[in-house]
Short mmCIF file of C-alpha atoms in Angstrom, two decimals:
data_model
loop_
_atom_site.label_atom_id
_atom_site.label_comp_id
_atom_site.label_asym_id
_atom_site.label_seq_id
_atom_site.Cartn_x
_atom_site.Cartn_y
_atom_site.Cartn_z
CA UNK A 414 -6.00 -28.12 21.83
CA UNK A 415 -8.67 -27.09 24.29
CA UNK A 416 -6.06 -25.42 26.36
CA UNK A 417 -5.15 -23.08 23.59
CA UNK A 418 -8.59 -22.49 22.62
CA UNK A 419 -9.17 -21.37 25.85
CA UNK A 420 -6.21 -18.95 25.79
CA UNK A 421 -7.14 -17.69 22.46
CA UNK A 422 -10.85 -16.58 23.70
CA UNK A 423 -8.72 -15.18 27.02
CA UNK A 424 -6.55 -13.16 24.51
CA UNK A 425 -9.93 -11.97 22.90
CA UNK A 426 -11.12 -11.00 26.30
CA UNK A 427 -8.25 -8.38 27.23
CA UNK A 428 -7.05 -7.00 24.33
CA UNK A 429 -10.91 -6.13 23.60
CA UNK A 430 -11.38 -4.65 26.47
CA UNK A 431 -8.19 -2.58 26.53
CA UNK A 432 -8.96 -1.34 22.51
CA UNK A 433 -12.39 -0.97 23.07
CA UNK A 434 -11.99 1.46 26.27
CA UNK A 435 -9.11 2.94 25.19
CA UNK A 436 -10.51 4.21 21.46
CA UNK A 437 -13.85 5.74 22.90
CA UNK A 438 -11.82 7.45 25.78
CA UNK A 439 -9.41 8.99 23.15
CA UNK A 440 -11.88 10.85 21.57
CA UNK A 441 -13.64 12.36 24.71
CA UNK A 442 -10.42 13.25 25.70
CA UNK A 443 -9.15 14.78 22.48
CA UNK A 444 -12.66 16.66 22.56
CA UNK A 445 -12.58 18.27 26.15
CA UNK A 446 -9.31 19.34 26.27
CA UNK A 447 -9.50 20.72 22.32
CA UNK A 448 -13.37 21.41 22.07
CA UNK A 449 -13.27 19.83 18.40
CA UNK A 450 -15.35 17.51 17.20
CA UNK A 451 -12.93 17.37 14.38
CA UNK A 452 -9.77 16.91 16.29
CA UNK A 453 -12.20 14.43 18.26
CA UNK A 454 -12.61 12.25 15.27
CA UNK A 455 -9.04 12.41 13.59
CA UNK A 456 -7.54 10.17 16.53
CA UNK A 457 -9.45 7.35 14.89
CA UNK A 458 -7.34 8.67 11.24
CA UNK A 459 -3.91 7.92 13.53
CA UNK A 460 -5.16 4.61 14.65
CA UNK A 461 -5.89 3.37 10.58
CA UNK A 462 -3.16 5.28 8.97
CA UNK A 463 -0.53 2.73 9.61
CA UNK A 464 -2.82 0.38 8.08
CA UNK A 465 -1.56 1.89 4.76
CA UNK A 466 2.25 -0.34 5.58
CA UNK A 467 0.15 -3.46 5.81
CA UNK A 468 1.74 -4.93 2.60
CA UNK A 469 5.35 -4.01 4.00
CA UNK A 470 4.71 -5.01 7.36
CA UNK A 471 2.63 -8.51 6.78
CA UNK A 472 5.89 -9.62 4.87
CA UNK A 473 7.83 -9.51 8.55
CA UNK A 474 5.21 -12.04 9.69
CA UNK A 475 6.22 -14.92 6.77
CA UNK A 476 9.66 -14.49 7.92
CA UNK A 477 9.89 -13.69 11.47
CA UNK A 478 8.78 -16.29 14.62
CA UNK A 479 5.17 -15.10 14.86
CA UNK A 480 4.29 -15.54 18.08
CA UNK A 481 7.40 -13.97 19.14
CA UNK A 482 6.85 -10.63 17.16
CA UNK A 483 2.99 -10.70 18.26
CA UNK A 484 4.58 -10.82 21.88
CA UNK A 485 6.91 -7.87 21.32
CA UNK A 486 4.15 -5.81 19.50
CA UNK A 487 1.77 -6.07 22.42
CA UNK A 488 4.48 -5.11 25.19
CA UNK A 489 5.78 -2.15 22.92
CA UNK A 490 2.15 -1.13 23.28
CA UNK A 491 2.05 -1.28 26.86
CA UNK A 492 4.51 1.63 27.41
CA UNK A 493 3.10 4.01 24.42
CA UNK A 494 0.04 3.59 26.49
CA UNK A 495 1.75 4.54 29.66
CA UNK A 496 3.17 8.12 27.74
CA UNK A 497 -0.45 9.16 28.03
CA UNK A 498 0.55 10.05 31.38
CA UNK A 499 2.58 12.65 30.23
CA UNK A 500 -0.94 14.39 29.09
CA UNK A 501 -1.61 17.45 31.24
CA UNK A 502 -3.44 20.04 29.29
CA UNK A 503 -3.90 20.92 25.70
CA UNK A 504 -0.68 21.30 24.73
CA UNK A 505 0.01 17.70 25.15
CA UNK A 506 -2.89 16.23 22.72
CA UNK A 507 -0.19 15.92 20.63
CA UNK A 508 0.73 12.54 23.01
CA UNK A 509 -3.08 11.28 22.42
CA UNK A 510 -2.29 10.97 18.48
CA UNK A 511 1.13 9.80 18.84
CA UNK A 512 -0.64 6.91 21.28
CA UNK A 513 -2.88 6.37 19.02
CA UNK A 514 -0.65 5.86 15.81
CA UNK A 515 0.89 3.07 18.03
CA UNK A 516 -2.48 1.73 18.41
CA UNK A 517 -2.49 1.55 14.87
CA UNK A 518 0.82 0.03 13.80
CA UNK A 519 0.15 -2.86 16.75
CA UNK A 520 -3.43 -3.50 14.87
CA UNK A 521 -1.57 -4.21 12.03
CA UNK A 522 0.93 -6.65 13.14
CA UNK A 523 -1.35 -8.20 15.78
CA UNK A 524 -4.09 -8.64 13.42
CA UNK A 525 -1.80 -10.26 10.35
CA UNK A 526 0.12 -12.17 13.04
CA UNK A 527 -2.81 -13.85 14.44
CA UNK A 528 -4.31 -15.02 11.13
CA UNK A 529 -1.44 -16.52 9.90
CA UNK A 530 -0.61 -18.36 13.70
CA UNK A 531 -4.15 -19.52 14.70
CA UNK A 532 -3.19 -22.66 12.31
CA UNK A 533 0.07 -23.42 13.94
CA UNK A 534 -1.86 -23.38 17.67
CA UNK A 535 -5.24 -25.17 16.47
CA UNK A 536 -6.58 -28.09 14.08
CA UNK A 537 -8.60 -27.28 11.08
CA UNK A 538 -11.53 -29.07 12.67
CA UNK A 539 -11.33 -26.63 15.79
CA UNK A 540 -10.85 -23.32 13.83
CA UNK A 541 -14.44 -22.45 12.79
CA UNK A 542 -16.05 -22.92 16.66
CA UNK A 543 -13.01 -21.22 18.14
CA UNK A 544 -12.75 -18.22 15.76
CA UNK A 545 -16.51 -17.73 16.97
CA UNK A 546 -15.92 -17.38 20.39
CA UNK A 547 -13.00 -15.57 19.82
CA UNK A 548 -15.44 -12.80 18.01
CA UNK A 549 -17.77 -12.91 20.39
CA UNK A 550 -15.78 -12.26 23.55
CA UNK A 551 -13.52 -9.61 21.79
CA UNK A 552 -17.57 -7.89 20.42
CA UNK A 553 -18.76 -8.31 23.69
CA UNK A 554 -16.36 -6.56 25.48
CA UNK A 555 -17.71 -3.23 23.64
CA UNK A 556 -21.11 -3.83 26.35
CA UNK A 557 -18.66 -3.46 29.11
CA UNK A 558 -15.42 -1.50 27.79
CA UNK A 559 -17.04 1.40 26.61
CA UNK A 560 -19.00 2.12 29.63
CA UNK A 561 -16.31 1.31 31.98
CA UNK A 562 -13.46 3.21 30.01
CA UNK A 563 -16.12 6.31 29.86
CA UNK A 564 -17.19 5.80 33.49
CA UNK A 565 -13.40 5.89 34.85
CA UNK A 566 -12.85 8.73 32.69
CA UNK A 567 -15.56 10.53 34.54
CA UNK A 568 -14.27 9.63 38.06
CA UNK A 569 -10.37 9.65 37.64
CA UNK A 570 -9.31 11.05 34.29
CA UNK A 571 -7.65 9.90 31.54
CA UNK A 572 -4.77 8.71 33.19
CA UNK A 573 -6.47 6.05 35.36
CA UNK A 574 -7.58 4.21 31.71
CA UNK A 575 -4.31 4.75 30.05
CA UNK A 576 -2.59 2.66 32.94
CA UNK A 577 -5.72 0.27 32.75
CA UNK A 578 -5.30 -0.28 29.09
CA UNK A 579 -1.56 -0.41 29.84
CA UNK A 580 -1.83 -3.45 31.73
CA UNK A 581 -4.09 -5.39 28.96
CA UNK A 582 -1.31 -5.80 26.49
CA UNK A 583 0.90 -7.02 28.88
CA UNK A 584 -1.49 -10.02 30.08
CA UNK A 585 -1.71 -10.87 26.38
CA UNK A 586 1.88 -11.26 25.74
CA UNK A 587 1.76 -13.41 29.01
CA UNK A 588 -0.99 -15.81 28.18
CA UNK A 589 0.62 -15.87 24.09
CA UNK A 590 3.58 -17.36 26.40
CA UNK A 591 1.67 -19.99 27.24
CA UNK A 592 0.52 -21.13 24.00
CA UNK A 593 1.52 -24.69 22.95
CA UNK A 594 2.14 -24.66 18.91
CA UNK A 595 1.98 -28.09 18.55
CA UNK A 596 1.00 -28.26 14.89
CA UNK A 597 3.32 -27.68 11.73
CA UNK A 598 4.75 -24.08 11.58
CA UNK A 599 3.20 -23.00 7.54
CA UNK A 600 5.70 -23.47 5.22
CA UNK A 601 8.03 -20.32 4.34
CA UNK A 602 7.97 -18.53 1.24
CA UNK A 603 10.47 -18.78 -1.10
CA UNK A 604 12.78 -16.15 -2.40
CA UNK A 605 10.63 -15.77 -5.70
CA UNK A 606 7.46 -14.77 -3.05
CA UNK A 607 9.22 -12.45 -1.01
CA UNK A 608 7.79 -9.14 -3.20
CA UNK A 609 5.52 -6.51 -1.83
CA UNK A 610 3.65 -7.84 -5.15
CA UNK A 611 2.62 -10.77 -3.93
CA UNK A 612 -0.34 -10.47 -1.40
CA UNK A 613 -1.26 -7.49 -3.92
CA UNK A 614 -1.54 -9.93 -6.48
CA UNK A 615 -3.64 -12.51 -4.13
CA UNK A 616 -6.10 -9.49 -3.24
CA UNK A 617 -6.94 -7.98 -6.76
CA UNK A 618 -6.49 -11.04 -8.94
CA UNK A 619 -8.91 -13.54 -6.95
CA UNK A 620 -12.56 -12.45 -7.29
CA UNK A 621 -13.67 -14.66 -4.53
CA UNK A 622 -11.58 -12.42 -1.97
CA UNK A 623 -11.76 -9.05 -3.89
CA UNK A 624 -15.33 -8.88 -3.84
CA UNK A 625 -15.93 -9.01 -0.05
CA UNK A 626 -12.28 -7.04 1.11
CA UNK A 627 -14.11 -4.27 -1.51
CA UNK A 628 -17.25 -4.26 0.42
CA UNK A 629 -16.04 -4.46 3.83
CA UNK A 630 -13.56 -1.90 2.56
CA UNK A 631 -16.39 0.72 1.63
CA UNK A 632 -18.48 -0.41 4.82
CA UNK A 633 -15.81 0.66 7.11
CA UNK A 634 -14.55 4.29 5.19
CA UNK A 635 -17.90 4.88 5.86
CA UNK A 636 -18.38 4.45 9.50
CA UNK A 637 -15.42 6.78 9.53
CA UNK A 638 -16.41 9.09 7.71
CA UNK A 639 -19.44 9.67 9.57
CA UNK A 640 -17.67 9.45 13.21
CA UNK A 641 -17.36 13.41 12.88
CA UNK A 642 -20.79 13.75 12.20
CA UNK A 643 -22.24 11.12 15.08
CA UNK A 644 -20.36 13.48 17.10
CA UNK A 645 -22.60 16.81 16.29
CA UNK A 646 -25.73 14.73 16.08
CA UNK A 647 -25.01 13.64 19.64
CA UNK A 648 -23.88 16.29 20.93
CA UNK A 649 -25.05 19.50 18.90
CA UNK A 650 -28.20 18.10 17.47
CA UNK A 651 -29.67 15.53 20.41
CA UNK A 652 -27.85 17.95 22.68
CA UNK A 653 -26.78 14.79 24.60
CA UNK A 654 -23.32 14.47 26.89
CA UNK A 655 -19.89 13.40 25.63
CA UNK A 656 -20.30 10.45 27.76
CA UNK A 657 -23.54 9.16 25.96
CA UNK A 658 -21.00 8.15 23.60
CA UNK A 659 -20.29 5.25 25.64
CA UNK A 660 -23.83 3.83 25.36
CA UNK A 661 -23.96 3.69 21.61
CA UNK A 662 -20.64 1.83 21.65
CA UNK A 663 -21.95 -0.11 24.27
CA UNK A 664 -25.12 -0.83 22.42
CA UNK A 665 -22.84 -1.62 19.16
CA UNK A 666 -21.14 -4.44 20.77
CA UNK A 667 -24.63 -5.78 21.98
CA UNK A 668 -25.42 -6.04 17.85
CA UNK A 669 -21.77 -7.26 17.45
CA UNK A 670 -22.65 -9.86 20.13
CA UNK A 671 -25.52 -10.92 18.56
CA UNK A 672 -24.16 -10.64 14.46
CA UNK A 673 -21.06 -13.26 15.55
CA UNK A 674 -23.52 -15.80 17.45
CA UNK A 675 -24.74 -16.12 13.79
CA UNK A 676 -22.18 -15.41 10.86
CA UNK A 677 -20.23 -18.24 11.05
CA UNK A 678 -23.48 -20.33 10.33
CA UNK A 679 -24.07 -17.83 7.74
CA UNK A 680 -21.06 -18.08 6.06
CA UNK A 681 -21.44 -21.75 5.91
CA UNK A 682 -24.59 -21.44 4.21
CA UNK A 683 -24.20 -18.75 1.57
CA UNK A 684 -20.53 -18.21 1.52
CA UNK A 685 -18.37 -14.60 2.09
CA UNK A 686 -19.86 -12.05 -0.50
CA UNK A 687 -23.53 -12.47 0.31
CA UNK A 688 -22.93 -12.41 4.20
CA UNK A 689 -20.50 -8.58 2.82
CA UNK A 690 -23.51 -7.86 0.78
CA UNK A 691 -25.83 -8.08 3.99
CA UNK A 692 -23.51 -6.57 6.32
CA UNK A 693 -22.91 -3.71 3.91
CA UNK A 694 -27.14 -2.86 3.69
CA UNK A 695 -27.53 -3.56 7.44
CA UNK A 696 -24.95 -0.73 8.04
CA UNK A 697 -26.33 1.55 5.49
CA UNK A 698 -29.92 0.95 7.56
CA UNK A 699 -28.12 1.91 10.64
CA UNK A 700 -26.88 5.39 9.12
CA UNK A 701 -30.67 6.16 8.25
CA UNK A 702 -31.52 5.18 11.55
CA UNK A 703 -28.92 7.53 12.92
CA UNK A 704 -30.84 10.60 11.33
CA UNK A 705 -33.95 10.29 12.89
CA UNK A 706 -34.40 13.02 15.45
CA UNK A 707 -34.49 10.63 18.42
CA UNK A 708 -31.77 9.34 20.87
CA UNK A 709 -33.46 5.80 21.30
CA UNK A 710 -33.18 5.77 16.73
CA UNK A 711 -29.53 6.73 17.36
CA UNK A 712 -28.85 3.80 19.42
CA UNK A 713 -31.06 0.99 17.55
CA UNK A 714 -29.05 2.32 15.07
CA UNK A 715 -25.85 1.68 16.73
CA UNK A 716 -26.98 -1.75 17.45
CA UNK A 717 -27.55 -2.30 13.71
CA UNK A 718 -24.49 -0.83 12.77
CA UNK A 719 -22.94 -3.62 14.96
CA UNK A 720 -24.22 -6.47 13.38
CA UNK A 721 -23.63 -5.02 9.90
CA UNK A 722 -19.76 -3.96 10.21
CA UNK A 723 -18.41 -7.06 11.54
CA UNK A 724 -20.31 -9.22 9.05
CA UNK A 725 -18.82 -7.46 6.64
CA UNK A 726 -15.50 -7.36 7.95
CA UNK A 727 -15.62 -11.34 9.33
CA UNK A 728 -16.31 -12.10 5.27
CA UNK A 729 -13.77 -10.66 3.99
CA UNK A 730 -11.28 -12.44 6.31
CA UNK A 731 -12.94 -15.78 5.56
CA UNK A 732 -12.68 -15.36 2.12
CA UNK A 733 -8.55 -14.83 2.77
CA UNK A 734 -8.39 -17.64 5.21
CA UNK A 735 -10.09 -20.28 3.05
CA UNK A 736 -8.43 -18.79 -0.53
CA UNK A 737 -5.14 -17.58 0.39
CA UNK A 738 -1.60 -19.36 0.02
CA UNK A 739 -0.60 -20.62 3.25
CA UNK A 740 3.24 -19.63 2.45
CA UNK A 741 1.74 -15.92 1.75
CA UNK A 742 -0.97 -15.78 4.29
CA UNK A 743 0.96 -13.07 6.74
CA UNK A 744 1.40 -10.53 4.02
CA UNK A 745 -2.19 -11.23 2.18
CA UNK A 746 -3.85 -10.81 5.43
CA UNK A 747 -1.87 -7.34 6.41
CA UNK A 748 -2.30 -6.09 2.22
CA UNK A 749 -6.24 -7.36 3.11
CA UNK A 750 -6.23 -5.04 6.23
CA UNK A 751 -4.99 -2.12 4.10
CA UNK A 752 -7.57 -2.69 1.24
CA UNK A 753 -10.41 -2.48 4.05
CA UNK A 754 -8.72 -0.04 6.74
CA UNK A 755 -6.87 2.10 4.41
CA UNK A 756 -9.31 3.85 3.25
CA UNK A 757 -9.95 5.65 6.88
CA UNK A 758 -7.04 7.27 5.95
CA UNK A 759 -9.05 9.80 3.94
CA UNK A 760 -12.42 9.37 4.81
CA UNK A 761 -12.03 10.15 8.54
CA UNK A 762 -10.65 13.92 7.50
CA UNK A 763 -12.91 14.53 4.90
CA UNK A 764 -15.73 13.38 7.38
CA UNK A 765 -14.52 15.96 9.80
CA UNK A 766 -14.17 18.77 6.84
CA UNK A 767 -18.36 17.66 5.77
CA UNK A 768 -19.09 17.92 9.43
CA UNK A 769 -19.58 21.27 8.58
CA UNK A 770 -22.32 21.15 6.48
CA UNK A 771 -24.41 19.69 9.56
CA UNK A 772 -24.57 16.29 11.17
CA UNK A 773 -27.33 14.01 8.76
CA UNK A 774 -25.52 14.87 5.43
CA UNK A 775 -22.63 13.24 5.92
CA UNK A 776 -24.22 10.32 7.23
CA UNK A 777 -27.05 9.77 4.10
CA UNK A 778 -24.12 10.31 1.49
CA UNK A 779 -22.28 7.52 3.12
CA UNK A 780 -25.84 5.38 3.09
CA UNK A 781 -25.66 5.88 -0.29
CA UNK A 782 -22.25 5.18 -1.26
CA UNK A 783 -23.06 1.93 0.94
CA UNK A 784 -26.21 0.92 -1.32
CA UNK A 785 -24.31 1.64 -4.50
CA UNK A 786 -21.49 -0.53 -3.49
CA UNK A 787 -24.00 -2.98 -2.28
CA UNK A 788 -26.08 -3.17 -5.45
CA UNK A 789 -22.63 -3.34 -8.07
CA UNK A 790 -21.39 -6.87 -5.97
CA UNK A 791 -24.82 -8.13 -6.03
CA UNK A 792 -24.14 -9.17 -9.17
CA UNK A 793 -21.48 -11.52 -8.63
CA UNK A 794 -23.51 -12.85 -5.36
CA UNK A 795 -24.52 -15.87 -7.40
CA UNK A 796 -21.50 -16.83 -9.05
CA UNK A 797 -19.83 -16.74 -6.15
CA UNK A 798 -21.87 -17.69 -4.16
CA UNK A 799 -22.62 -21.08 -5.51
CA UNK A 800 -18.47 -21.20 -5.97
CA UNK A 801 -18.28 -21.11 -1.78
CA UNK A 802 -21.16 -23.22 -1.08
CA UNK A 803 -19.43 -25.74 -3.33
CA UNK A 804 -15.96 -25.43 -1.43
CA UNK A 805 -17.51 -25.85 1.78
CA UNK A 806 -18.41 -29.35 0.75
CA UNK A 807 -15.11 -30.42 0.46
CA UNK A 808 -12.99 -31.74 3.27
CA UNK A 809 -12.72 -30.27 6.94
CA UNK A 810 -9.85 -28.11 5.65
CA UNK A 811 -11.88 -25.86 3.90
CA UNK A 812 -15.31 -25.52 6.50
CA UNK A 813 -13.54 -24.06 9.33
CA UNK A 814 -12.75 -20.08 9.10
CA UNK A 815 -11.30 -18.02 11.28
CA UNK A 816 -13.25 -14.43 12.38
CA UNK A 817 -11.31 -11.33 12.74
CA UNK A 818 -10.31 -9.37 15.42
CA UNK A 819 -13.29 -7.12 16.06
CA UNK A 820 -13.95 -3.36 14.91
CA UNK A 821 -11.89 -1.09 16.32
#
């Protein structure tokens, strides 16, 4: 078991690092070669759009071999990446979006796919410490990714990090090769649980995993919606470089770093929907940060930001993990992803349409739609709350969660 935990965090490692480089570079690229701040900030709209199939495409994961499919998913990425060298000038940004919907679609699978395999690969009593080191190395890549991705950008073009992030879904599909799944494969749903209903019905009808999917859910539309506007207050407002884009998603994964040494002890404790709660108001602090007139605000907030959004995010998954049918855990996991990711789908463009109206406005509406979301689930924080903290007294089974893959 140690040998696949190992793998697992080595997994973490390079696709985080190929995601993480790969998603800030988009965006500069899209912005030089357009000069929109808008086009700039609707790559991240064809990353999270196939999020939208998660209900269809989770339901390949309870009937397919999973570790095969996860294997395919990250070598199909391997060459989309590798069409980015096809990119020569504007009239090929067109490639950048197409990349990036691949991005998107692999997210999916990858994400669903690993949920419902961790258990196959790892005992229960090994699935809490190893999901947190999985978190951690996958967050802490966005210290080094960022900078790197941006830094080769600078020096060699985009090409040089499409062929770098090429090669990081292909060492992934090598080390999932060498993954022993010793354990029990999860049992198979039946034909009466093979409806797109089903992990629809698991989301919305269980209040212990509809109340933190809803608040990560908001938490993340939001730090779309306001991508647009970071843009102009870096760039228009601070009158910074492109490139000091890098540094705030550098400084992100420093707070990511330091919110997943802590959440799974958290989430122990108090259980998923006050750990959402806090990750929702912590974000909502970093968007009030980001207004302040000064670049060293900007990236405190960014650091904030990073602790808030994966706490948030990490809940929400728990709350699947430890309530969700085992026979239906690929396609509640994927419907999960589209309740929180979905909604990118719209509030990335209409962030880039606000834009308009200035950088800060965008970014205090979403700090308020954050606090309002925040302050309706506070009222089920005790309810629930003492429901978790009185599951997580119960056998070994239910104390162990697994963390998500990080924030894109």
């Amino acid at each position: 078991m140690r040998r696949n935990a190992g793998l697992f965090v080595a997994i973490s490692l390079l696709s985080g690092f190929g995601s993480s480089a790969m998603a800030l570079v988009s965006g500069i690229w899209i912005l030089d070669l357009s000069g929109s701040t808008g086009l700039a900030a609707l790559a991240g709209l064809c990353v999270y759009a196939p999020v939208l199939g998660g209900p269809w495409l989770g339901g390949l994961l309870d009937r397919a071999s999973r570790r095969q499919l996860v294997i395919a998913v990250n070598l199909v990425l391997a060459g989309a990446l590798l069409a980015l060298l096809a990119v020569r000038g504007p009239g090929q940004t067109w490639v950048i979006f197409a990349v990036s919907c691949a991005y998107g679609i692999s997210y999916v699978l990858i994400d669903a796919g690993e949920t419902a395999l961790l258990p196959s690969a790892l005992s229960a009593a090994e699935l809490g410490a190893v999901n947190g080191w999985r978190s951690s190395a996958q967050e802490g890549m966005k210290l080094v990714a960022p900078l790197a991705g941006a830094g080769l950008y600078s020096w060699q073009g985009g090409h040089a990090v499409a062929v770098l992030s090429a090669v990081m879904p292909i060492l992934v599909a090598v080390l999932y090769l060498a993954v022993r799944l010793n354990r029990t494969p999860p049992e198979r749903p039946t034909r009466r649980d093979r409806g797109l209903r089903d992990g629809l019905s698991v989301v919305a009808g269980q209040r212990s995993i509809r109340v933190p999917v809803l608040l990560a859910g908001v938490s993340i539309a939001m730090s779309g919606f306001v991508t647009a506007a970071l843009y102009t207050i870096v760039v228009t407002d601070l009158r910074l470089p492109t490139t000091f884009l890098g540094l705030l998603a550098s400084a992100q994964g420093a707070g990511s770093v330091l919110g997943g040494i802590v959440v799974g002890r958290l989430l122990t404790r108090r259980g998923p929907v006050p750990v959402g709660l806090a990750g929702t108001v912590l974000f909502a602090v970093s968007c009030l940060a980001r207004c302040l007139p000064w670049w060293q605000a900007t990236v405190a907030g960014a650091v904030v930001a990073g602790v808030g959004l994966p706490w948030t995010l990490v809940a929400a998954v728990t709350a699947v993990q430890t309530h969700a049918p085992t026979a239906l855990l690929g396609r509640v996991a994927a419907t999960a992803n589209t309740a929180m990711f979905g909604p990118l789908v719209l509030a990335i463009p209409l962030g880039s349409v606000a834009v308009h109206l200035g950088g800060r406005p965008p970014v205090l509406a979403a700090t308020a739609l954050c606090l309002t979301a925040a302050a309706a689930s506070a009222r089920d924080r005790w309810p629930l709350g003492n429901t978790t903290r009185r599951r997580h007294h119960r056998p070994a089974a239910d104390d162990h969660h697994r963390q998500p893959s990080p924030t894109r």
